[in-house]
Amino acid sequence: MLVLVEPLAADSSAPVPVPKQETEARDDADTVLLAELRAGGPRTQTGLAKASGVAKATTARALARLVKAGKVAEVEGGRYAAAEDEASSC
């Protein structure tokens, strides 16, 4: 279901609602990528996208979210790994 929203004024600071499917797709990508990092160890963004089947642009956005949330850490050589507290919770 897509929710149509009237455009907000340029100076408005009110958030724009995000369709439920979009948030579910984000959650799915985050879950797939985090599981892949837990199972396969540190990976580059490109390697993670190839291994998981998630598009490169989606992988980049998901990694940014996961790093910000503390679930993934950027490690040496531009690789990403599941954060230590995440890896031990499996």
PDB file of N, CA and C in Angstrom:
ATOM      1  N   MET A   1       0.841  -1.168   0.000  1.00  0.00           N
ATOM      2  CA  MET A   1       0.000   0.000   0.000  1.00  0.00           C
ATOM      3  C   MET A   1       0.889   1.235   0.000  1.00  0.00           C
ATOM      4  N   LEU A   2       0.652   2.121  -0.919  1.00  0.00           N
ATOM      5  CA  LEU A   2       1.401   3.364  -1.007  1.00  0.00           C
ATOM      6  C   LEU A   2       0.552   4.475  -0.444  1.00  0.00           C
ATOM      7  N   VAL A   3       1.131   5.251   0.436  1.00  0.00           N
ATOM      8  CA  VAL A   3       0.429   6.364   1.041  1.00  0.00           C
ATOM      9  C   VAL A   3       0.838   7.629   0.322  1.00  0.00           C
ATOM     10  N   LEU A   4      -0.138   8.331  -0.235  1.00  0.00           N
ATOM     11  CA  LEU A   4       0.152   9.580  -0.923  1.00  0.00           C
ATOM     12  C   LEU A   4       0.159  10.703   0.097  1.00  0.00           C
ATOM     13  N   VAL A   5       1.155  11.540  -0.013  1.00  0.00           N
ATOM     14  CA  VAL A   5       1.314  12.637   0.930  1.00  0.00           C
ATOM     15  C   VAL A   5       1.408  13.930   0.137  1.00  0.00           C
ATOM     16  N   GLU A   6       0.704  14.951   0.604  1.00  0.00           N
ATOM     17  CA  GLU A   6       0.817  16.247  -0.052  1.00  0.00           C
ATOM     18  C   GLU A   6       2.218  16.798   0.151  1.00  0.00           C
ATOM     19  N   PRO A   7       2.759  17.471  -0.850  1.00  0.00           N
ATOM     20  CA  PRO A   7       4.095  18.058  -0.685  1.00  0.00           C
ATOM     21  C   PRO A   7       4.112  19.036   0.483  1.00  0.00           C
ATOM     22  N   LEU A   8       5.204  19.030   1.206  1.00  0.00           N
ATOM     23  CA  LEU A   8       5.363  19.940   2.329  1.00  0.00           C
ATOM     24  C   LEU A   8       6.029  21.221   1.856  1.00  0.00           C
ATOM     25  N   ALA A   9       5.778  22.284   2.566  1.00  0.00           N
ATOM     26  CA  ALA A   9       6.436  23.546   2.253  1.00  0.00           C
ATOM     27  C   ALA A   9       7.941  23.375   2.420  1.00  0.00           C
ATOM     28  N   ALA A  10       8.703  24.102   1.625  1.00  0.00           N
ATOM     29  CA  ALA A  10      10.160  23.978   1.650  1.00  0.00           C
ATOM     30  C   ALA A  10      10.745  24.258   3.029  1.00  0.00           C
ATOM     31  N   ASP A  11      10.097  25.097   3.813  1.00  0.00           N
ATOM     32  CA  ASP A  11      10.639  25.440   5.117  1.00  0.00           C
ATOM     33  C   ASP A  11      10.087  24.551   6.237  1.00  0.00           C
ATOM     34  N   SER A  12       9.296  23.570   5.892  1.00  0.00           N
ATOM     35  CA  SER A  12       8.713  22.694   6.892  1.00  0.00           C
ATOM     36  C   SER A  12       9.743  21.681   7.394  1.00  0.00           C
ATOM     37  N   SER A  13       9.732  21.424   8.682  1.00  0.00           N
ATOM     38  CA  SER A  13      10.655  20.440   9.243  1.00  0.00           C
ATOM     39  C   SER A  13       9.939  19.139   9.578  1.00  0.00           C
ATOM     40  N   ALA A  14       8.662  19.034   9.187  1.00  0.00           N
ATOM     41  CA  ALA A  14       7.899  17.818   9.468  1.00  0.00           C
ATOM     42  C   ALA A  14       8.426  16.662   8.625  1.00  0.00           C
ATOM     43  N   PRO A  15       8.568  15.482   9.230  1.00  0.00           N
ATOM     44  CA  PRO A  15       9.057  14.326   8.472  1.00  0.00           C
ATOM     45  C   PRO A  15       8.025  13.852   7.455  1.00  0.00           C
ATOM     46  N   VAL A  16       8.498  13.310   6.361  1.00  0.00           N
ATOM     47  CA  VAL A  16       7.627  12.759   5.336  1.00  0.00           C
ATOM     48  C   VAL A  16       7.450  11.276   5.641  1.00  0.00           C
ATOM     49  N   PRO A  17       6.216  10.793   5.715  1.00  0.00           N
ATOM     50  CA  PRO A  17       5.992   9.379   6.012  1.00  0.00           C
ATOM     51  C   PRO A  17       6.622   8.488   4.939  1.00  0.00           C
ATOM     52  N   VAL A  18       7.161   7.350   5.369  1.00  0.00           N
ATOM     53  CA  VAL A  18       7.775   6.395   4.451  1.00  0.00           C
ATOM     54  C   VAL A  18       6.820   5.217   4.315  1.00  0.00           C
ATOM     55  N   PRO A  19       6.541   4.785   3.075  1.00  0.00           N
ATOM     56  CA  PRO A  19       5.644   3.645   2.900  1.00  0.00           C
ATOM     57  C   PRO A  19       6.149   2.410   3.637  1.00  0.00           C
ATOM     58  N   LYS A  20       5.220   1.621   4.167  1.00  0.00           N
ATOM     59  CA  LYS A  20       5.563   0.442   4.961  1.00  0.00           C
ATOM     60  C   LYS A  20       6.451  -0.526   4.180  1.00  0.00           C
ATOM     61  N   GLN A  21       6.176  -0.732   2.888  1.00  0.00           N
ATOM     62  CA  GLN A  21       6.978  -1.656   2.098  1.00  0.00           C
ATOM     63  C   GLN A  21       8.427  -1.215   2.030  1.00  0.00           C
ATOM     64  N   GLU A  22       8.648   0.080   1.974  1.00  0.00           N
ATOM     65  CA  GLU A  22      10.015   0.595   1.898  1.00  0.00           C
ATOM     66  C   GLU A  22      10.773   0.320   3.186  1.00  0.00           C
ATOM     67  N   THR A  23      10.129   0.505   4.315  1.00  0.00           N
ATOM     68  CA  THR A  23      10.808   0.228   5.585  1.00  0.00           C
ATOM     69  C   THR A  23      11.043  -1.270   5.754  1.00  0.00           C
ATOM     70  N   GLU A  24      10.101  -2.089   5.279  1.00  0.00           N
ATOM     71  CA  GLU A  24      10.287  -3.541   5.347  1.00  0.00           C
ATOM     72  C   GLU A  24      11.445  -3.977   4.450  1.00  0.00           C
ATOM     73  N   ALA A  25      11.558  -3.376   3.276  1.00  0.00           N
ATOM     74  CA  ALA A  25      12.663  -3.712   2.371  1.00  0.00           C
ATOM     75  C   ALA A  25      13.996  -3.325   3.001  1.00  0.00           C
ATOM     76  N   ARG A  26      14.042  -2.181   3.676  1.00  0.00           N
ATOM     77  CA  ARG A  26      15.270  -1.765   4.369  1.00  0.00           C
ATOM     78  C   ARG A  26      15.638  -2.767   5.458  1.00  0.00           C
ATOM     79  N   ASP A  27      14.650  -3.154   6.234  1.00  0.00           N
ATOM     80  CA  ASP A  27      14.896  -4.124   7.303  1.00  0.00           C
ATOM     81  C   ASP A  27      15.391  -5.448   6.736  1.00  0.00           C
ATOM     82  N   ASP A  28      14.795  -5.883   5.623  1.00  0.00           N
ATOM     83  CA  ASP A  28      15.208  -7.137   4.991  1.00  0.00           C
ATOM     84  C   ASP A  28      16.657  -7.064   4.529  1.00  0.00           C
ATOM     85  N   ALA A  29      17.035  -5.970   3.878  1.00  0.00           N
ATOM     86  CA  ALA A  29      18.415  -5.811   3.400  1.00  0.00           C
ATOM     87  C   ALA A  29      19.378  -5.793   4.584  1.00  0.00           C
ATOM     88  N   ASP A  30      19.034  -5.074   5.628  1.00  0.00           N
ATOM     89  CA  ASP A  30      19.890  -5.017   6.819  1.00  0.00           C
ATOM     90  C   ASP A  30      20.087  -6.414   7.402  1.00  0.00           C
ATOM     91  N   THR A  31      19.004  -7.177   7.499  1.00  0.00           N
ATOM     92  CA  THR A  31      19.062  -8.521   8.066  1.00  0.00           C
ATOM     93  C   THR A  31      19.923  -9.453   7.225  1.00  0.00           C
ATOM     94  N   VAL A  32      19.734  -9.406   5.909  1.00  0.00           N
ATOM     95  CA  VAL A  32      20.507 -10.266   5.001  1.00  0.00           C
ATOM     96  C   VAL A  32      21.995  -9.930   5.077  1.00  0.00           C
ATOM     97  N   LEU A  33      22.329  -8.653   5.043  1.00  0.00           N
ATOM     98  CA  LEU A  33      23.734  -8.245   5.058  1.00  0.00           C
ATOM     99  C   LEU A  33      24.395  -8.570   6.395  1.00  0.00           C
ATOM    100  N   LEU A  34      23.700  -8.355   7.477  1.00  0.00           N
ATOM    101  CA  LEU A  34      24.261  -8.662   8.790  1.00  0.00           C
ATOM    102  C   LEU A  34      24.481 -10.170   8.931  1.00  0.00           C
ATOM    103  N   ALA A  35      23.548 -10.971   8.463  1.00  0.00           N
ATOM    104  CA  ALA A  35      23.709 -12.431   8.511  1.00  0.00           C
ATOM    105  C   ALA A  35      24.902 -12.870   7.666  1.00  0.00           C
ATOM    106  N   GLU A  36      25.076 -12.249   6.516  1.00  0.00           N
ATOM    107  CA  GLU A  36      26.198 -12.585   5.636  1.00  0.00           C
ATOM    108  C   GLU A  36      27.528 -12.229   6.301  1.00  0.00           C
ATOM    109  N   LEU A  37      27.597 -11.091   6.983  1.00  0.00           N
ATOM    110  CA  LEU A  37      28.826 -10.713   7.685  1.00  0.00           C
ATOM    111  C   LEU A  37      29.111 -11.650   8.844  1.00  0.00           C
ATOM    112  N   ARG A  38      28.078 -12.060   9.556  1.00  0.00           N
ATOM    113  CA  ARG A  38      28.266 -12.998  10.673  1.00  0.00           C
ATOM    114  C   ARG A  38      28.783 -14.342  10.174  1.00  0.00           C
ATOM    115  N   ALA A  39      28.231 -14.805   9.052  1.00  0.00           N
ATOM    116  CA  ALA A  39      28.589 -16.125   8.526  1.00  0.00           C
ATOM    117  C   ALA A  39      29.932 -16.135   7.801  1.00  0.00           C
ATOM    118  N   GLY A  40      30.219 -15.063   7.061  1.00  0.00           N
ATOM    119  CA  GLY A  40      31.401 -15.073   6.209  1.00  0.00           C
ATOM    120  C   GLY A  40      32.544 -14.207   6.659  1.00  0.00           C
ATOM    121  N   GLY A  41      32.375 -13.491   7.738  1.00  0.00           N
ATOM    122  CA  GLY A  41      33.445 -12.627   8.217  1.00  0.00           C
ATOM    123  C   GLY A  41      33.521 -11.320   7.452  1.00  0.00           C
ATOM    124  N   PRO A  42      34.552 -10.525   7.737  1.00  0.00           N
ATOM    125  CA  PRO A  42      34.681  -9.200   7.134  1.00  0.00           C
ATOM    126  C   PRO A  42      34.678  -9.249   5.605  1.00  0.00           C
ATOM    127  N   ARG A  43      34.006  -8.283   5.009  1.00  0.00           N
ATOM    128  CA  ARG A  43      33.902  -8.187   3.552  1.00  0.00           C
ATOM    129  C   ARG A  43      33.949  -6.734   3.123  1.00  0.00           C
ATOM    130  N   THR A  44      34.373  -6.525   1.888  1.00  0.00           N
ATOM    131  CA  THR A  44      34.253  -5.195   1.309  1.00  0.00           C
ATOM    132  C   THR A  44      32.792  -4.972   0.942  1.00  0.00           C
ATOM    133  N   GLN A  45      32.450  -3.746   0.677  1.00  0.00           N
ATOM    134  CA  GLN A  45      31.083  -3.436   0.278  1.00  0.00           C
ATOM    135  C   GLN A  45      30.719  -4.205  -0.988  1.00  0.00           C
ATOM    136  N   THR A  46      31.625  -4.220  -1.963  1.00  0.00           N
ATOM    137  CA  THR A  46      31.370  -4.916  -3.222  1.00  0.00           C
ATOM    138  C   THR A  46      31.263  -6.424  -3.000  1.00  0.00           C
ATOM    139  N   GLY A  47      32.164  -6.977  -2.203  1.00  0.00           N
ATOM    140  CA  GLY A  47      32.122  -8.405  -1.908  1.00  0.00           C
ATOM    141  C   GLY A  47      30.854  -8.807  -1.186  1.00  0.00           C
ATOM    142  N   LEU A  48      30.412  -7.963  -0.285  1.00  0.00           N
ATOM    143  CA  LEU A  48      29.191  -8.232   0.462  1.00  0.00           C
ATOM    144  C   LEU A  48      27.979  -8.181  -0.465  1.00  0.00           C
ATOM    145  N   ALA A  49      27.956  -7.211  -1.363  1.00  0.00           N
ATOM    146  CA  ALA A  49      26.845  -7.104  -2.319  1.00  0.00           C
ATOM    147  C   ALA A  49      26.787  -8.352  -3.198  1.00  0.00           C
ATOM    148  N   LYS A  50      27.933  -8.792  -3.705  1.00  0.00           N
ATOM    149  CA  LYS A  50      27.966  -9.986  -4.557  1.00  0.00           C
ATOM    150  C   LYS A  50      27.546 -11.230  -3.787  1.00  0.00           C
ATOM    151  N   ALA A  51      28.073 -11.408  -2.579  1.00  0.00           N
ATOM    152  CA  ALA A  51      27.782 -12.609  -1.787  1.00  0.00           C
ATOM    153  C   ALA A  51      26.317 -12.677  -1.367  1.00  0.00           C
ATOM    154  N   SER A  52      25.720 -11.529  -1.102  1.00  0.00           N
ATOM    155  CA  SER A  52      24.351 -11.498  -0.587  1.00  0.00           C
ATOM    156  C   SER A  52      23.296 -11.392  -1.675  1.00  0.00           C
ATOM    157  N   GLY A  53      23.695 -10.909  -2.855  1.00  0.00           N
ATOM    158  CA  GLY A  53      22.722 -10.680  -3.921  1.00  0.00           C
ATOM    159  C   GLY A  53      21.967  -9.371  -3.775  1.00  0.00           C
ATOM    160  N   VAL A  54      22.379  -8.547  -2.825  1.00  0.00           N
ATOM    161  CA  VAL A  54      21.754  -7.237  -2.615  1.00  0.00           C
ATOM    162  C   VAL A  54      22.464  -6.225  -3.522  1.00  0.00           C
ATOM    163  N   ALA A  55      21.711  -5.351  -4.164  1.00  0.00           N
ATOM    164  CA  ALA A  55      22.288  -4.358  -5.068  1.00  0.00           C
ATOM    165  C   ALA A  55      23.341  -3.511  -4.356  1.00  0.00           C
ATOM    166  N   LYS A  56      24.348  -3.060  -5.112  1.00  0.00           N
ATOM    167  CA  LYS A  56      25.447  -2.283  -4.524  1.00  0.00           C
ATOM    168  C   LYS A  56      24.953  -1.017  -3.816  1.00  0.00           C
ATOM    169  N   ALA A  57      24.049  -0.287  -4.449  1.00  0.00           N
ATOM    170  CA  ALA A  57      23.552   0.956  -3.835  1.00  0.00           C
ATOM    171  C   ALA A  57      22.787   0.658  -2.546  1.00  0.00           C
ATOM    172  N   THR A  58      21.997  -0.401  -2.562  1.00  0.00           N
ATOM    173  CA  THR A  58      21.257  -0.795  -1.373  1.00  0.00           C
ATOM    174  C   THR A  58      22.216  -1.238  -0.280  1.00  0.00           C
ATOM    175  N   THR A  59      23.264  -1.962  -0.672  1.00  0.00           N
ATOM    176  CA  THR A  59      24.279  -2.404   0.287  1.00  0.00           C
ATOM    177  C   THR A  59      24.956  -1.203   0.934  1.00  0.00           C
ATOM    178  N   ALA A  60      25.291  -0.209   0.149  1.00  0.00           N
ATOM    179  CA  ALA A  60      25.949   0.991   0.681  1.00  0.00           C
ATOM    180  C   ALA A  60      25.066   1.693   1.711  1.00  0.00           C
ATOM    181  N   ARG A  61      23.788   1.856   1.386  1.00  0.00           N
ATOM    182  CA  ARG A  61      22.869   2.524   2.321  1.00  0.00           C
ATOM    183  C   ARG A  61      22.662   1.685   3.581  1.00  0.00           C
ATOM    184  N   ALA A  62      22.524   0.370   3.404  1.00  0.00           N
ATOM    185  CA  ALA A  62      22.312  -0.508   4.554  1.00  0.00           C
ATOM    186  C   ALA A  62      23.531  -0.517   5.466  1.00  0.00           C
ATOM    187  N   LEU A  63      24.732  -0.572   4.883  1.00  0.00           N
ATOM    188  CA  LEU A  63      25.940  -0.545   5.707  1.00  0.00           C
ATOM    189  C   LEU A  63      26.034   0.747   6.505  1.00  0.00           C
ATOM    190  N   ALA A  64      25.675   1.859   5.893  1.00  0.00           N
ATOM    191  CA  ALA A  64      25.693   3.138   6.607  1.00  0.00           C
ATOM    192  C   ALA A  64      24.740   3.092   7.800  1.00  0.00           C
ATOM    193  N   ARG A  65      23.550   2.523   7.595  1.00  0.00           N
ATOM    194  CA  ARG A  65      22.590   2.398   8.705  1.00  0.00           C
ATOM    195  C   ARG A  65      23.126   1.479   9.793  1.00  0.00           C
ATOM    196  N   LEU A  66      23.694   0.341   9.386  1.00  0.00           N
ATOM    197  CA  LEU A  66      24.186  -0.640  10.348  1.00  0.00           C
ATOM    198  C   LEU A  66      25.386  -0.121  11.143  1.00  0.00           C
ATOM    199  N   VAL A  67      26.252   0.632  10.481  1.00  0.00           N
ATOM    200  CA  VAL A  67      27.391   1.244  11.192  1.00  0.00           C
ATOM    201  C   VAL A  67      26.875   2.265  12.200  1.00  0.00           C
ATOM    202  N   LYS A  68      25.949   3.100  11.769  1.00  0.00           N
ATOM    203  CA  LYS A  68      25.387   4.124  12.655  1.00  0.00           C
ATOM    204  C   LYS A  68      24.693   3.493  13.869  1.00  0.00           C
ATOM    205  N   ALA A  69      24.072   2.329  13.658  1.00  0.00           N
ATOM    206  CA  ALA A  69      23.372   1.632  14.742  1.00  0.00           C
ATOM    207  C   ALA A  69      24.315   0.823  15.629  1.00  0.00           C
ATOM    208  N   GLY A  70      25.602   0.747  15.236  1.00  0.00           N
ATOM    209  CA  GLY A  70      26.569   0.002  16.030  1.00  0.00           C
ATOM    210  C   GLY A  70      26.539  -1.500  15.811  1.00  0.00           C
ATOM    211  N   LYS A  71      25.842  -1.950  14.780  1.00  0.00           N
ATOM    212  CA  LYS A  71      25.736  -3.381  14.502  1.00  0.00           C
ATOM    213  C   LYS A  71      26.862  -3.875  13.600  1.00  0.00           C
ATOM    214  N   VAL A  72      27.469  -2.951  12.865  1.00  0.00           N
ATOM    215  CA  VAL A  72      28.574  -3.262  11.946  1.00  0.00           C
ATOM    216  C   VAL A  72      29.678  -2.245  12.187  1.00  0.00           C
ATOM    217  N   ALA A  73      30.915  -2.707  12.055  1.00  0.00           N
ATOM    218  CA  ALA A  73      32.061  -1.810  12.196  1.00  0.00           C
ATOM    219  C   ALA A  73      32.890  -1.863  10.929  1.00  0.00           C
ATOM    220  N   GLU A  74      33.433  -0.710  10.550  1.00  0.00           N
ATOM    221  CA  GLU A  74      34.355  -0.680   9.421  1.00  0.00           C
ATOM    222  C   GLU A  74      35.730  -1.051   9.963  1.00  0.00           C
ATOM    223  N   VAL A  75      36.342  -2.061   9.366  1.00  0.00           N
ATOM    224  CA  VAL A  75      37.646  -2.541   9.824  1.00  0.00           C
ATOM    225  C   VAL A  75      38.684  -2.280   8.737  1.00  0.00           C
ATOM    226  N   GLU A  76      39.893  -2.793   8.922  1.00  0.00           N
ATOM    227  CA  GLU A  76      41.006  -2.522   8.013  1.00  0.00           C
ATOM    228  C   GLU A  76      40.665  -2.825   6.556  1.00  0.00           C
ATOM    229  N   GLY A  77      41.295  -2.065   5.679  1.00  0.00           N
ATOM    230  CA  GLY A  77      41.167  -2.305   4.244  1.00  0.00           C
ATOM    231  C   GLY A  77      39.799  -2.041   3.666  1.00  0.00           C
ATOM    232  N   GLY A  78      39.021  -1.187   4.290  1.00  0.00           N
ATOM    233  CA  GLY A  78      37.695  -0.871   3.751  1.00  0.00           C
ATOM    234  C   GLY A  78      36.708  -2.018   3.870  1.00  0.00           C
ATOM    235  N   ARG A  79      36.968  -2.919   4.781  1.00  0.00           N
ATOM    236  CA  ARG A  79      36.066  -4.051   4.994  1.00  0.00           C
ATOM    237  C   ARG A  79      35.106  -3.738   6.135  1.00  0.00           C
ATOM    238  N   TYR A  80      34.007  -4.455   6.132  1.00  0.00           N
ATOM    239  CA  TYR A  80      32.997  -4.307   7.174  1.00  0.00           C
ATOM    240  C   TYR A  80      32.840  -5.640   7.885  1.00  0.00           C
ATOM    241  N   ALA A  81      32.600  -5.584   9.194  1.00  0.00           N
ATOM    242  CA  ALA A  81      32.420  -6.786   9.994  1.00  0.00           C
ATOM    243  C   ALA A  81      31.282  -6.560  10.970  1.00  0.00           C
ATOM    244  N   ALA A  82      30.623  -7.649  11.350  1.00  0.00           N
ATOM    245  CA  ALA A  82      29.592  -7.551  12.386  1.00  0.00           C
ATOM    246  C   ALA A  82      30.291  -7.066  13.654  1.00  0.00           C
ATOM    247  N   ALA A  83      29.662  -6.144  14.358  1.00  0.00           N
ATOM    248  CA  ALA A  83      30.236  -5.625  15.594  1.00  0.00           C
ATOM    249  C   ALA A  83      30.383  -6.768  16.586  1.00  0.00           C
ATOM    250  N   GLU A  84      31.367  -6.667  17.477  1.00  0.00           N
ATOM    251  CA  GLU A  84      31.683  -7.754  18.406  1.00  0.00           C
ATOM    252  C   GLU A  84      30.470  -8.157  19.242  1.00  0.00           C
ATOM    253  N   ASP A  85      29.711  -7.209  19.748  1.00  0.00           N
ATOM    254  CA  ASP A  85      28.564  -7.569  20.560  1.00  0.00           C
ATOM    255  C   ASP A  85      27.489  -8.253  19.712  1.00  0.00           C
ATOM    256  N   GLU A  86      27.418  -7.917  18.420  1.00  0.00           N
ATOM    257  CA  GLU A  86      26.487  -8.576  17.508  1.00  0.00           C
ATOM    258  C   GLU A  86      26.924 -10.006  17.231  1.00  0.00           C
ATOM    259  N   ALA A  87      28.226 -10.215  17.004  1.00  0.00           N
ATOM    260  CA  ALA A  87      28.737 -11.541  16.679  1.00  0.00           C
ATOM    261  C   ALA A  87      28.544 -12.495  17.854  1.00  0.00           C
ATOM    262  N   SER A  88      28.696 -12.014  19.068  1.00  0.00           N
ATOM    263  CA  SER A  88      28.571 -12.884  20.222  1.00  0.00           C
ATOM    264  C   SER A  88      27.125 -13.184  20.580  1.00  0.00           C
ATOM    265  N   SER A  89      26.172 -12.449  20.007  1.00  0.00           N
ATOM    266  CA  SER A  89      24.770 -12.686  20.325  1.00  0.00           C
ATOM    267  C   SER A  89      24.146 -13.775  19.466  1.00  0.00           C
ATOM    268  N   CYS A  90      24.916 -14.363  18.563  1.00  0.00           N
ATOM    269  CA  CYS A  90      24.391 -15.425  17.700  1.00  0.00           C
ATOM    270  C   CYS A  90      24.314 -16.743  18.427  1.00  0.00           C
TER     271      CYS A  90
END
